[in-house]
mmCIF file of C-alpha atoms in Angstrom:
data_model
loop_
_atom_site.group_PDB
_atom_site.id
_atom_site.type_symbol
_atom_site.label_atom_id
_atom_site.label_comp_id
_atom_site.label_asym_id
_atom_site.label_seq_id
_atom_site.Cartn_x
_atom_site.Cartn_y
_atom_site.Cartn_z
ATOM 1 C CA MET A 19 -8.620 -24.571 -24.475
ATOM 2 C CA LYS A 20 -9.757 -23.442 -21.053
ATOM 3 C CA ASP A 21 -11.828 -26.006 -19.144
ATOM 4 C CA ALA A 22 -15.431 -25.084 -18.400
ATOM 5 C CA PRO A 23 -15.909 -23.892 -14.797
ATOM 6 C CA THR A 24 -17.393 -26.403 -12.391
ATOM 7 C CA ALA A 25 -20.115 -25.784 -9.830
ATOM 8 C CA ASP A 26 -17.771 -26.180 -6.854
ATOM 9 C CA GLN A 27 -15.157 -23.677 -8.059
ATOM 10 C CA ARG A 28 -14.920 -20.504 -6.007
ATOM 11 C CA ASP A 29 -14.223 -16.866 -6.683
ATOM 12 C CA VAL A 30 -11.394 -15.419 -4.590
ATOM 13 C CA VAL A 31 -10.355 -11.853 -3.854
ATOM 14 C CA LEU A 32 -6.723 -11.601 -2.755
ATOM 15 C CA ALA A 33 -5.965 -8.229 -1.151
ATOM 16 C CA LEU A 34 -2.225 -7.594 -1.053
ATOM 17 C CA PRO A 35 -0.757 -5.934 2.069
ATOM 18 C CA ILE A 36 1.779 -3.207 1.211
ATOM 19 C CA GLU A 37 3.397 -4.643 -1.921
ATOM 20 C CA THR A 38 2.322 -4.338 -5.555
ATOM 21 C CA LEU A 39 2.539 -6.880 -8.347
ATOM 22 C CA GLN A 40 5.612 -5.046 -9.575
ATOM 23 C CA ASP A 41 7.269 -5.577 -6.180
ATOM 24 C CA MET A 42 6.453 -9.291 -6.413
ATOM 25 C CA ALA A 43 7.957 -9.594 -9.882
ATOM 26 C CA ILE A 44 11.154 -7.801 -8.819
ATOM 27 C CA ARG A 45 11.731 -10.300 -6.006
ATOM 28 C CA ALA A 46 10.837 -13.264 -8.282
ATOM 29 C CA TYR A 47 7.591 -14.190 -6.484
ATOM 30 C CA MET A 48 9.374 -15.674 -3.476
ATOM 31 C CA ARG A 49 7.431 -14.356 -0.456
ATOM 32 C CA PRO A 50 4.191 -15.725 1.053
ATOM 33 C CA PRO A 51 1.712 -13.363 -0.707
ATOM 34 C CA ASP A 52 3.465 -13.974 -4.027
ATOM 35 C CA ARG A 53 3.384 -17.746 -3.711
ATOM 36 C CA LEU A 54 -0.251 -17.736 -2.623
ATOM 37 C CA LEU A 55 -1.147 -15.684 -5.704
ATOM 38 C CA LEU A 56 0.594 -18.205 -7.974
ATOM 39 C CA THR A 57 -1.224 -21.086 -6.276
ATOM 40 C CA LEU A 58 -4.626 -19.426 -6.660
ATOM 41 C CA LEU A 59 -4.001 -18.683 -10.341
ATOM 42 C CA ARG A 60 -3.197 -22.369 -10.965
ATOM 43 C CA SER A 61 -5.745 -24.057 -8.710
ATOM 44 C CA PRO A 62 -8.527 -26.157 -10.289
ATOM 45 C CA ARG A 63 -10.646 -25.181 -7.271
ATOM 46 C CA VAL A 64 -10.700 -21.491 -8.224
ATOM 47 C CA ARG A 65 -12.823 -19.963 -10.994
ATOM 48 C CA ARG A 66 -11.566 -16.383 -10.890
ATOM 49 C CA VAL A 67 -9.169 -14.316 -8.804
ATOM 50 C CA VAL A 68 -9.392 -10.585 -8.227
ATOM 51 C CA VAL A 69 -6.000 -9.291 -7.099
ATOM 52 C CA ALA A 70 -6.253 -6.024 -5.176
ATOM 53 C CA GLU A 71 -3.117 -3.939 -4.850
ATOM 54 C CA PRO A 72 -2.697 -1.599 -1.869
ATOM 55 C CA PHE A 73 -3.529 2.083 -2.158
ATOM 56 C CA ARG A 74 -1.068 3.992 -4.332
ATOM 57 C CA SER A 75 -0.917 7.752 -4.839
ATOM 58 C CA HIS A 76 -1.932 9.404 -8.113
ATOM 59 C CA LEU A 77 1.320 11.362 -8.146
ATOM 60 C CA GLY A 78 3.444 8.270 -7.611
ATOM 61 C CA THR A 79 1.710 6.540 -10.497
ATOM 62 C CA VAL A 80 2.441 9.486 -12.775
ATOM 63 C CA LEU A 81 6.091 9.593 -11.701
ATOM 64 C CA ARG A 82 6.442 5.884 -12.452
ATOM 65 C CA GLY A 83 5.122 6.503 -15.956
ATOM 66 C CA GLY A 84 1.716 4.882 -15.499
ATOM 67 C CA ARG A 85 0.788 1.332 -14.631
ATOM 68 C CA SER A 86 2.003 -1.514 -16.806
ATOM 69 C CA THR A 87 1.965 -4.435 -14.367
ATOM 70 C CA VAL A 88 0.173 -7.573 -15.495
ATOM 71 C CA LEU A 89 -0.800 -10.697 -13.614
ATOM 72 C CA PRO A 90 1.526 -13.689 -13.920
ATOM 73 C CA PRO A 91 0.364 -16.517 -16.210
ATOM 74 C CA SER A 92 -2.476 -18.629 -14.860
ATOM 75 C CA GLY A 93 -3.474 -22.233 -15.291
ATOM 76 C CA GLY A 94 -6.866 -21.340 -16.720
ATOM 77 C CA VAL A 95 -8.109 -19.294 -13.769
ATOM 78 C CA GLU A 96 -9.676 -15.984 -14.773
ATOM 79 C CA GLY A 97 -7.568 -13.161 -13.335
ATOM 80 C CA HIS A 98 -8.486 -9.530 -12.663
ATOM 81 C CA LEU A 99 -6.444 -6.682 -11.193
ATOM 82 C CA VAL A 100 -7.688 -3.682 -9.229
ATOM 83 C CA SER A 101 -5.292 -0.887 -8.246
ATOM 84 C CA PRO A 102 -6.995 1.683 -5.977
ATOM 85 C CA GLN A 103 -5.581 5.208 -6.210
ATOM 86 C CA ARG A 104 -5.691 8.179 -3.844
ATOM 87 C CA TRP A 105 -3.857 11.482 -3.449
ATOM 88 C CA ARG A 106 -1.953 10.727 -0.254
ATOM 89 C CA ARG A 107 0.995 8.327 -0.355
ATOM 90 C CA LYS A 108 0.825 6.792 3.123
ATOM 91 C CA ASP A 109 -2.004 5.599 5.313
ATOM 92 C CA PRO A 110 -3.368 8.064 7.863
ATOM 93 C CA VAL A 111 -2.160 7.383 11.387
ATOM 94 C CA THR A 112 -5.213 8.366 13.445
ATOM 95 C CA LEU A 113 -7.683 5.565 14.013
ATOM 96 C CA PRO A 114 -10.833 7.337 12.670
ATOM 97 C CA SER A 115 -9.065 8.359 9.461
ATOM 98 C CA LEU A 116 -7.577 4.902 8.967
ATOM 99 C CA ARG A 117 -10.980 3.281 9.463
ATOM 100 C CA ALA A 118 -12.507 5.635 6.909
ATOM 101 C CA ALA A 119 -9.708 4.956 4.415
ATOM 102 C CA TYR A 120 -10.192 1.190 4.506
ATOM 103 C CA ARG A 121 -13.954 1.455 4.329
ATOM 104 C CA ARG A 122 -13.452 3.407 1.099
ATOM 105 C CA TYR A 123 -11.045 0.729 -0.079
ATOM 106 C CA ASP A 124 -13.673 -1.889 0.808
ATOM 107 C CA ARG A 125 -16.310 -0.188 -1.359
ATOM 108 C CA ARG A 126 -13.939 0.001 -4.322
ATOM 109 C CA LEU A 127 -12.970 -3.618 -3.868
ATOM 110 C CA GLY A 128 -16.603 -4.720 -3.731
ATOM 111 C CA ARG A 129 -17.383 -2.872 -6.972
ATOM 112 C CA ALA A 130 -14.332 -4.386 -8.674
ATOM 113 C CA ALA A 131 -15.348 -7.894 -7.583
ATOM 114 C CA ALA A 132 -18.855 -7.329 -8.949
ATOM 115 C CA ARG A 133 -17.500 -6.080 -12.297
ATOM 116 C CA ALA A 134 -15.367 -9.222 -12.511
ATOM 117 C CA GLY A 135 -18.480 -11.370 -12.076
ATOM 118 C CA CYS A 136 -17.623 -12.685 -8.609
ATOM 119 C CA LYS A 137 -20.430 -14.344 -6.689
ATOM 120 C CA ARG A 138 -19.992 -14.023 -2.905
ATOM 121 C CA PRO A 139 -16.219 -14.442 -3.160
ATOM 122 C CA VAL A 140 -13.818 -15.592 -0.486
ATOM 123 C CA VAL A 141 -11.682 -12.623 0.561
ATOM 124 C CA ILE A 142 -8.126 -13.255 1.753
ATOM 125 C CA THR A 143 -6.447 -10.203 3.239
ATOM 126 C CA MET A 144 -2.976 -9.902 4.736
ATOM 127 C CA TYR A 145 -3.244 -6.355 6.092
ATOM 128 C CA PRO A 146 -4.765 -5.809 9.560
ATOM 129 C CA PRO A 147 -6.612 -2.507 8.824
ATOM 130 C CA LEU A 148 -8.494 -4.071 5.922
ATOM 131 C CA ALA A 149 -9.341 -7.223 7.875
ATOM 132 C CA GLY A 150 -10.358 -5.313 10.988
ATOM 133 C CA PHE A 151 -12.012 -2.129 9.738
ATOM 134 C CA ALA A 152 -13.643 -2.972 6.381
ATOM 135 C CA ASP A 153 -17.241 -4.231 6.357
ATOM 136 C CA MET A 154 -16.973 -6.493 3.282
ATOM 137 C CA SER A 155 -20.651 -7.444 3.456
ATOM 138 C CA TRP A 156 -20.453 -8.275 -0.267
ATOM 139 C CA ALA A 157 -18.081 -11.194 0.441
ATOM 140 C CA GLY A 158 -19.089 -14.760 1.145
ATOM 141 C CA SER A 159 -16.355 -15.043 3.775
ATOM 142 C CA VAL A 160 -13.294 -13.126 4.941
ATOM 143 C CA MET A 161 -10.042 -14.649 6.176
ATOM 144 C CA TYR A 162 -6.965 -12.961 7.636
ATOM 145 C CA TYR A 163 -3.578 -14.360 6.582
ATOM 146 C CA ALA A 164 -0.941 -13.361 9.165
ATOM 147 C CA ARG A 165 2.613 -13.473 7.819
ATOM 148 C CA ASP A 166 4.128 -11.234 10.545
ATOM 149 C CA ASP A 167 3.034 -9.339 13.631
ATOM 150 C CA TRP A 168 2.568 -5.914 12.071
ATOM 151 C CA ALA A 169 2.273 -4.315 15.511
ATOM 152 C CA THR A 170 5.948 -5.140 16.164
ATOM 153 C CA TYR A 171 7.420 -4.175 12.766
ATOM 154 C CA PRO A 172 9.842 -1.268 13.425
ATOM 155 C CA PRO A 173 9.459 0.651 10.113
ATOM 156 C CA LEU A 174 5.695 0.958 10.735
ATOM 157 C CA ARG A 175 5.960 2.014 14.384
ATOM 158 C CA ARG A 176 3.604 4.993 13.911
ATOM 159 C CA TRP A 177 0.783 2.585 13.007
ATOM 160 C CA HIS A 178 1.345 0.069 15.822
ATOM 161 C CA PRO A 179 -1.624 1.328 17.915
ATOM 162 C CA ALA A 180 -3.888 1.094 14.864
ATOM 163 C CA PHE A 181 -2.698 -2.432 14.113
ATOM 164 C CA ARG A 182 -3.496 -3.474 17.679
ATOM 165 C CA HIS A 183 -7.006 -2.030 17.306
ATOM 166 C CA ALA A 184 -7.381 -3.946 14.046
ATOM 167 C CA TYR A 185 -6.386 -7.182 15.818
ATOM 168 C CA GLU A 186 -9.080 -6.519 18.411
ATOM 169 C CA GLU A 187 -11.634 -6.130 15.619
ATOM 170 C CA ILE A 188 -10.470 -9.356 13.969
ATOM 171 C CA ARG A 189 -11.059 -11.158 17.273
ATOM 172 C CA ARG A 190 -14.401 -9.449 17.879
ATOM 173 C CA ARG A 191 -15.641 -10.345 14.398
ATOM 174 C CA ARG A 192 -14.410 -13.924 14.829
ATOM 175 C CA LEU A 193 -12.561 -13.904 11.530
ATOM 176 C CA PRO A 194 -10.757 -17.123 10.636
ATOM 177 C CA VAL A 195 -6.988 -16.694 10.747
ATOM 178 C CA ILE A 196 -4.132 -18.509 9.058
ATOM 179 C CA ALA A 197 -0.723 -17.692 10.535
ATOM 180 C CA VAL A 198 2.762 -18.708 9.443
ATOM 181 C CA SER A 199 3.810 -19.753 12.958
ATOM 182 C CA ARG A 200 2.210 -21.093 16.126
ATOM 183 C CA PRO A 201 3.501 -18.193 18.275
ATOM 184 C CA LEU A 202 1.954 -15.707 15.845
ATOM 185 C CA LEU A 203 -1.383 -17.526 15.826
ATOM 186 C CA GLU A 204 -1.429 -17.652 19.629
ATOM 187 C CA ARG A 205 -0.537 -13.963 19.814
ATOM 188 C CA LEU A 206 -3.521 -13.043 17.634
ATOM 189 C CA HIS A 207 -5.895 -15.284 19.638
ATOM 190 C CA PRO A 208 -8.254 -15.986 16.731
ATOM 191 C CA THR A 209 -11.724 -17.236 17.541
ATOM 192 C CA GLY A 210 -13.026 -17.932 14.030
ATOM 193 C CA ALA A 211 -14.262 -21.293 12.817
ATOM 194 C CA GLY A 212 -11.826 -23.676 11.192
ATOM 195 C CA PRO A 213 -10.397 -27.190 11.445
ATOM 196 C CA THR A 214 -8.772 -26.352 14.776
ATOM 197 C CA GLY A 215 -11.663 -24.244 16.026
ATOM 198 C CA ALA A 216 -9.364 -21.234 16.290
ATOM 199 C CA GLY A 217 -7.266 -20.936 13.175
ATOM 200 C CA LEU A 218 -4.572 -22.744 11.285
ATOM 201 C CA VAL A 219 -0.788 -22.646 11.073
ATOM 202 C CA VAL A 220 0.574 -22.918 7.530
ATOM 203 C CA HIS A 221 4.342 -22.547 7.489
ATOM 204 C CA ASN A 222 6.287 -20.906 4.711
ATOM 205 C CA GLY A 223 7.863 -23.123 2.071
ATOM 206 C CA VAL A 224 10.198 -23.467 -0.881
ATOM 207 C CA ASP A 225 9.886 -23.684 -4.658
ATOM 208 C CA PRO A 226 11.223 -27.081 -5.816
ATOM 209 C CA ALA A 227 12.168 -25.611 -9.199
ATOM 210 C CA GLU A 228 14.808 -23.514 -7.427
ATOM 211 C CA TRP A 229 16.300 -26.292 -5.322
ATOM 212 C CA LEU A 230 16.321 -29.468 -7.407
ATOM 213 C CA ARG A 231 19.494 -28.247 -9.178
ATOM 214 C CA PRO A 232 20.655 -24.969 -7.629
ATOM 215 C CA PRO A 233 22.827 -22.770 -9.865
ATOM 216 C CA SER A 234 26.490 -21.998 -9.320
ATOM 217 C CA PRO A 235 27.324 -19.131 -6.948
ATOM 218 C CA PRO A 236 28.572 -15.754 -8.179
ATOM 219 C CA ASP A 237 32.209 -15.865 -9.320
ATOM 220 C CA TRP A 238 33.319 -13.422 -6.620
ATOM 221 C CA LEU A 239 32.455 -15.904 -3.863
ATOM 222 C CA ARG A 240 35.340 -18.200 -4.784
ATOM 223 C CA ARG A 241 37.856 -15.428 -4.159
ATOM 224 C CA LEU A 242 36.831 -15.128 -0.497
ATOM 225 C CA PRO A 243 38.435 -17.078 2.384
ATOM 226 C CA ARG A 244 36.491 -20.006 3.790
ATOM 227 C CA PRO A 245 34.416 -20.978 5.630
ATOM 228 C CA TRP A 246 31.630 -19.083 3.854
ATOM 229 C CA CYS A 247 28.857 -18.094 6.274
ATOM 230 C CA VAL A 248 25.811 -16.939 4.294
ATOM 231 C CA TYR A 249 22.789 -14.967 5.448
ATOM 232 C CA ALA A 250 20.158 -14.445 2.720
ATOM 233 C CA GLY A 251 17.517 -11.835 3.456
ATOM 234 C CA THR A 252 16.896 -8.222 4.317
ATOM 235 C CA VAL A 253 19.850 -6.826 6.259
ATOM 236 C CA ASP A 254 18.234 -4.776 9.001
ATOM 237 C CA THR A 255 17.826 -4.378 12.754
ATOM 238 C CA ARG A 256 16.740 -8.007 13.168
ATOM 239 C CA LEU A 257 20.367 -9.120 12.867
ATOM 240 C CA ASP A 258 22.471 -9.775 15.950
ATOM 241 C CA LEU A 259 25.509 -7.682 14.983
ATOM 242 C CA ASP A 260 27.674 -8.968 17.820
ATOM 243 C CA MET A 261 27.151 -12.533 16.634
ATOM 244 C CA ILE A 262 28.011 -11.497 13.068
ATOM 245 C CA ARG A 263 31.256 -9.890 14.255
ATOM 246 C CA ARG A 264 32.260 -12.980 16.210
ATOM 247 C CA LEU A 265 31.610 -15.281 13.252
ATOM 248 C CA ALA A 266 33.532 -12.907 10.974
ATOM 249 C CA SER A 267 36.596 -13.454 13.167
ATOM 250 C CA ALA A 268 36.692 -17.088 12.013
ATOM 251 C CA GLY A 269 35.370 -16.976 8.447
ATOM 252 C CA THR A 270 33.818 -14.827 5.740
ATOM 253 C CA VAL A 271 30.276 -13.642 6.455
ATOM 254 C CA ILE A 272 28.164 -12.770 3.404
ATOM 255 C CA LEU A 273 24.979 -10.836 4.195
ATOM 256 C CA ALA A 274 23.111 -11.066 0.901
ATOM 257 C CA GLY A 275 20.032 -8.889 0.699
ATOM 258 C CA PRO A 276 18.658 -5.364 0.498
ATOM 259 C CA ILE A 277 19.803 -2.846 3.115
ATOM 260 C CA PRO A 278 16.928 -0.486 4.025
ATOM 261 C CA ASP A 279 19.012 1.607 6.435
ATOM 262 C CA GLU A 280 22.699 2.035 5.654
ATOM 263 C CA ALA A 281 23.369 3.344 9.165
ATOM 264 C CA SER A 282 22.445 -0.044 10.636
ATOM 265 C CA VAL A 283 25.358 -1.764 8.870
ATOM 266 C CA ARG A 284 27.984 0.985 8.927
ATOM 267 C CA SER A 285 30.055 -0.785 11.584
ATOM 268 C CA LEU A 286 29.997 -4.045 9.600
ATOM 269 C CA ARG A 287 31.418 -2.374 6.501
ATOM 270 C CA LEU A 288 34.600 -1.750 8.489
ATOM 271 C CA LEU A 289 35.211 -5.502 8.785
ATOM 272 C CA ARG A 290 37.217 -7.021 5.924
ATOM 273 C CA SER A 291 35.647 -10.447 6.456
ATOM 274 C CA VAL A 292 32.050 -9.208 6.102
ATOM 275 C CA ARG A 293 30.594 -8.787 2.604
ATOM 276 C CA LEU A 294 27.416 -6.806 1.925
ATOM 277 C CA PRO A 295 26.578 -7.275 -1.775
ATOM 278 C CA GLY A 296 23.073 -5.808 -1.407
ATOM 279 C CA HIS A 297 20.108 -6.971 -3.490
ATOM 280 C CA LEU A 298 21.079 -9.832 -5.821
ATOM 281 C CA PRO A 299 19.216 -11.588 -8.641
ATOM 282 C CA ARG A 300 17.370 -14.631 -7.392
ATOM 283 C CA PRO A 301 19.679 -17.203 -9.084
ATOM 284 C CA ALA A 302 22.664 -15.569 -7.387
ATOM 285 C CA VAL A 303 20.942 -15.910 -4.001
ATOM 286 C CA THR A 304 20.115 -19.589 -4.457
ATOM 287 C CA GLY A 305 23.637 -20.223 -5.747
ATOM 288 C CA LEU A 306 25.139 -18.531 -2.685
ATOM 289 C CA ILE A 307 23.001 -20.565 -0.313
ATOM 290 C CA ALA A 308 23.828 -23.843 -2.053
ATOM 291 C CA ALA A 309 27.569 -23.083 -1.939
ATOM 292 C CA ALA A 310 27.658 -21.942 1.696
ATOM 293 C CA ASP A 311 29.649 -23.854 4.282
ATOM 294 C CA VAL A 312 27.117 -22.766 6.893
ATOM 295 C CA CYS A 313 23.961 -20.672 6.657
ATOM 296 C CA LEU A 314 22.943 -18.104 9.246
ATOM 297 C CA LEU A 315 19.698 -17.133 10.930
ATOM 298 C CA THR A 316 21.343 -14.951 13.540
ATOM 299 C CA HIS A 317 18.431 -12.753 14.564
ATOM 300 C CA ARG A 318 18.061 -10.837 17.792
ATOM 301 C CA SER A 319 15.255 -12.046 20.038
ATOM 302 C CA THR A 320 12.491 -9.428 19.686
ATOM 303 C CA PRO A 321 8.671 -9.515 19.618
ATOM 304 C CA LEU A 322 8.915 -9.469 15.801
ATOM 305 C CA THR A 323 11.395 -12.338 15.415
ATOM 306 C CA GLU A 324 9.731 -14.421 18.138
ATOM 307 C CA ALA A 325 6.648 -14.764 15.906
ATOM 308 C CA MET A 326 8.306 -15.014 12.473
ATOM 309 C CA ASP A 327 8.552 -18.081 10.256
ATOM 310 C CA PRO A 328 11.656 -17.205 8.214
ATOM 311 C CA ILE A 329 11.526 -18.490 4.643
ATOM 312 C CA LYS A 330 15.310 -18.515 4.565
ATOM 313 C CA ILE A 331 15.626 -21.409 7.017
ATOM 314 C CA TYR A 332 13.578 -23.651 4.717
ATOM 315 C CA GLU A 333 15.723 -22.537 1.779
ATOM 316 C CA TYR A 334 18.919 -23.264 3.688
ATOM 317 C CA LEU A 335 17.737 -26.789 4.492
ATOM 318 C CA ALA A 336 16.441 -27.290 0.942
ATOM 319 C CA ALA A 337 20.023 -26.667 -0.190
ATOM 320 C CA GLY A 338 21.278 -29.246 2.314
ATOM 321 C CA ARG A 339 23.336 -26.736 4.279
ATOM 322 C CA PRO A 340 23.912 -26.772 8.059
ATOM 323 C CA VAL A 341 22.301 -23.827 9.830
ATOM 324 C CA LEU A 342 23.245 -21.697 12.827
ATOM 325 C CA ALA A 343 20.064 -20.111 14.193
ATOM 326 C CA THR A 344 19.187 -18.047 17.229
ATOM 327 C CA ASP A 345 17.030 -20.154 19.549
ATOM 328 C CA LEU A 346 13.572 -18.777 18.737
ATOM 329 C CA ALA A 347 10.353 -20.771 19.122
ATOM 330 C CA PRO A 348 9.366 -20.738 15.416
ATOM 331 C CA VAL A 349 12.620 -22.413 14.286
ATOM 332 C CA ARG A 350 12.669 -25.216 16.835
ATOM 333 C CA GLY A 351 11.990 -28.628 15.359
ATOM 334 C CA ILE A 352 12.279 -27.605 11.697
ATOM 335 C CA GLY A 353 15.178 -29.924 10.972
ATOM 336 C CA ARG A 354 18.036 -31.871 12.510
ATOM 337 C CA ARG A 355 20.614 -29.781 10.668
ATOM 338 C CA VAL A 356 19.751 -26.634 12.622
ATOM 339 C CA ARG A 357 22.144 -25.807 15.465
ATOM 340 C CA LEU A 358 20.270 -23.528 17.857
ATOM 341 C CA LEU A 359 22.306 -20.785 19.525
ATOM 342 C CA ARG A 360 21.132 -20.263 23.075
ATOM 343 C CA PRO A 361 22.156 -17.333 25.297
ATOM 344 C CA GLY A 362 25.806 -17.755 26.246
ATOM 345 C CA ASP A 363 26.674 -20.104 23.367
ATOM 346 C CA ASP A 364 29.903 -19.411 21.493
ATOM 347 C CA PRO A 365 28.889 -18.990 17.818
ATOM 348 C CA VAL A 366 32.404 -19.781 16.558
ATOM 349 C CA ALA A 367 32.481 -23.060 18.488
ATOM 350 C CA ALA A 368 29.005 -23.851 17.156
ATOM 351 C CA MET A 369 30.164 -23.105 13.611
ATOM 352 C CA ASN A 370 33.145 -25.425 13.983
ATOM 353 C CA GLU A 371 30.767 -28.082 15.288
ATOM 354 C CA VAL A 372 28.406 -27.962 12.290
ATOM 355 C CA LEU A 373 31.266 -27.788 9.780
ATOM 356 C CA ILE A 374 32.180 -31.392 10.611
ATOM 357 C CA TRP A 375 28.623 -32.728 10.434
ATOM 358 C CA PRO A 376 28.197 -35.451 7.772
ATOM 359 C CA ALA A 377 26.794 -34.140 4.499
ATOM 360 C CA VAL A 378 23.079 -34.646 3.973
ATOM 361 C CA THR A 379 22.213 -37.333 1.434
ATOM 362 C CA GLU A 380 20.679 -36.152 -1.822
ATOM 363 C CA ALA A 381 17.614 -38.330 -1.173
ATOM 364 C CA ASP A 382 17.041 -36.714 2.222
ATOM 365 C CA ARG A 383 17.542 -33.248 0.763
ATOM 366 C CA LEU A 384 15.005 -33.832 -1.999
ATOM 367 C CA ASP A 385 12.538 -35.305 0.502
ATOM 368 C CA PHE A 386 12.794 -32.080 2.507
ATOM 369 C CA VAL A 387 12.177 -30.022 -0.636
ATOM 370 C CA ALA A 388 9.053 -32.024 -1.499
ATOM 371 C CA ASP A 389 7.665 -32.055 2.037
ATOM 372 C CA ASN A 390 8.170 -28.303 2.455
ATOM 373 C CA SER A 391 7.133 -27.088 -0.991
ATOM 374 C CA TRP A 392 4.698 -24.209 -1.311
ATOM 375 C CA SER A 393 2.252 -26.431 -3.186
ATOM 376 C CA ALA A 394 2.251 -28.970 -0.343
ATOM 377 C CA ARG A 395 1.685 -26.163 2.181
ATOM 378 C CA HIS A 396 -1.198 -24.735 0.186
ATOM 379 C CA VAL A 397 -3.234 -27.945 0.198
ATOM 380 C CA ALA A 398 -4.121 -27.288 3.850
ATOM 381 C CA PHE A 399 -4.426 -23.546 3.169
ATOM 382 C CA LEU A 400 -7.040 -23.997 0.438
ATOM 383 C CA ASP A 401 -8.910 -26.634 2.434
ATOM 384 C CA PHE A 402 -9.218 -24.135 5.285
ATOM 385 C CA VAL A 403 -10.298 -21.265 3.024
ATOM 386 C CA LEU A 404 -12.457 -23.062 0.442
ATOM 387 C CA GLY A 405 -13.517 -26.193 2.306
ATOM 388 C CA PRO A 406 -12.055 -29.699 1.958
ATOM 389 C CA ALA A 407 -11.206 -30.728 -1.596
ATOM 390 C CA ALA A 408 -11.837 -34.055 -3.245
ATOM 391 C CA PRO A 409 -8.770 -36.314 -2.842
ATOM 392 C CA ALA A 410 -7.864 -36.070 -6.539
ATOM 393 C CA GLU A 411 -7.830 -32.263 -6.365
ATOM 394 C CA SER A 412 -5.591 -32.288 -3.291
ATOM 395 C CA ARG A 413 -3.128 -34.610 -5.023
ATOM 396 C CA LEU A 414 -3.093 -32.368 -8.103
ATOM 397 C CA LEU A 415 -2.248 -29.280 -6.054
ATOM 398 C CA ALA A 416 0.455 -31.065 -4.079
ATOM 399 C CA VAL A 417 2.411 -32.036 -7.195
ATOM 400 C CA GLN A 418 2.247 -28.678 -8.950
ATOM 401 C CA PRO A 419 5.684 -27.245 -9.804
#
């Protein structure tokens, strides 16, 4: 039986950025918006959650055969879904049209929250145009959750000027900001109220259920020469291809993840010691990471990567693997088993160095998993968004699976 709501429970509206619930389910709820949704649906501090998907076109919905997505199971929290539709597929690029689009979205969202019975809800948005351009006078408070610097994301280059305008509006309106890294928070220069007076850094995390006993790797891995150098994530222009080639001269490099632009990896497909298996089921990814001899975070240094907080580095360390990572501010100090690659470093020599490091103890590995779990991260997140919780409630959230 569902517990009766308490007076201090809050209503929350979670506005998703550019992904739908279906996208989340396909990737096994492993990215920051996905994990936040799961936390909200299980939190004793939340009465109801309205999940707002991004705009989708009427035609696209018809071509997909209608909408059949449902919210994931909750822990007693009342869940509602709103899926705004429009005729156009993509956002307008011009600033006036984009403002108008997200003011329309705002009105629809406000009506949906009212129908769900929300009383002055907390709105959490992860998309700059909604945070910057929507009025949201119906909300009790509005908070911007920054997972990346959208104004540096190459696939959305046409909207970069609009994103920068949205950031200016976020600053002008003094919206509270949570960012996944200190460089990203400093780049946004938030001025909203909060425990720090300016915003809060909440790093990405891991799901202990995936890392307490990782599965075996795919069978094909064992047929490849060692050492196995594994990169798990989207294979795109962030990767330092020269570093990949040099590592491939001394081992097998497995780049496990979706490939948005085949042209960006064409030269790598010519190398016999580079494997590009594409998108893999989540258990195959965790099995690959756990079996790796060394894990890779070999990104180029760009405005995008200099503000990121890559989930993969926490997953690598949760598996107890040594890591080779480009020396970027967000990855410094994460763990002792990260070998930073500075300009001029020889990646092959660095790989040989980490291959002879002592293995991490199982106790230390499990401590890292617990300390860096999503539920532990979200204690501070919910305190910032909803106000400090009673100690018992904080302990309950921190031990959630």
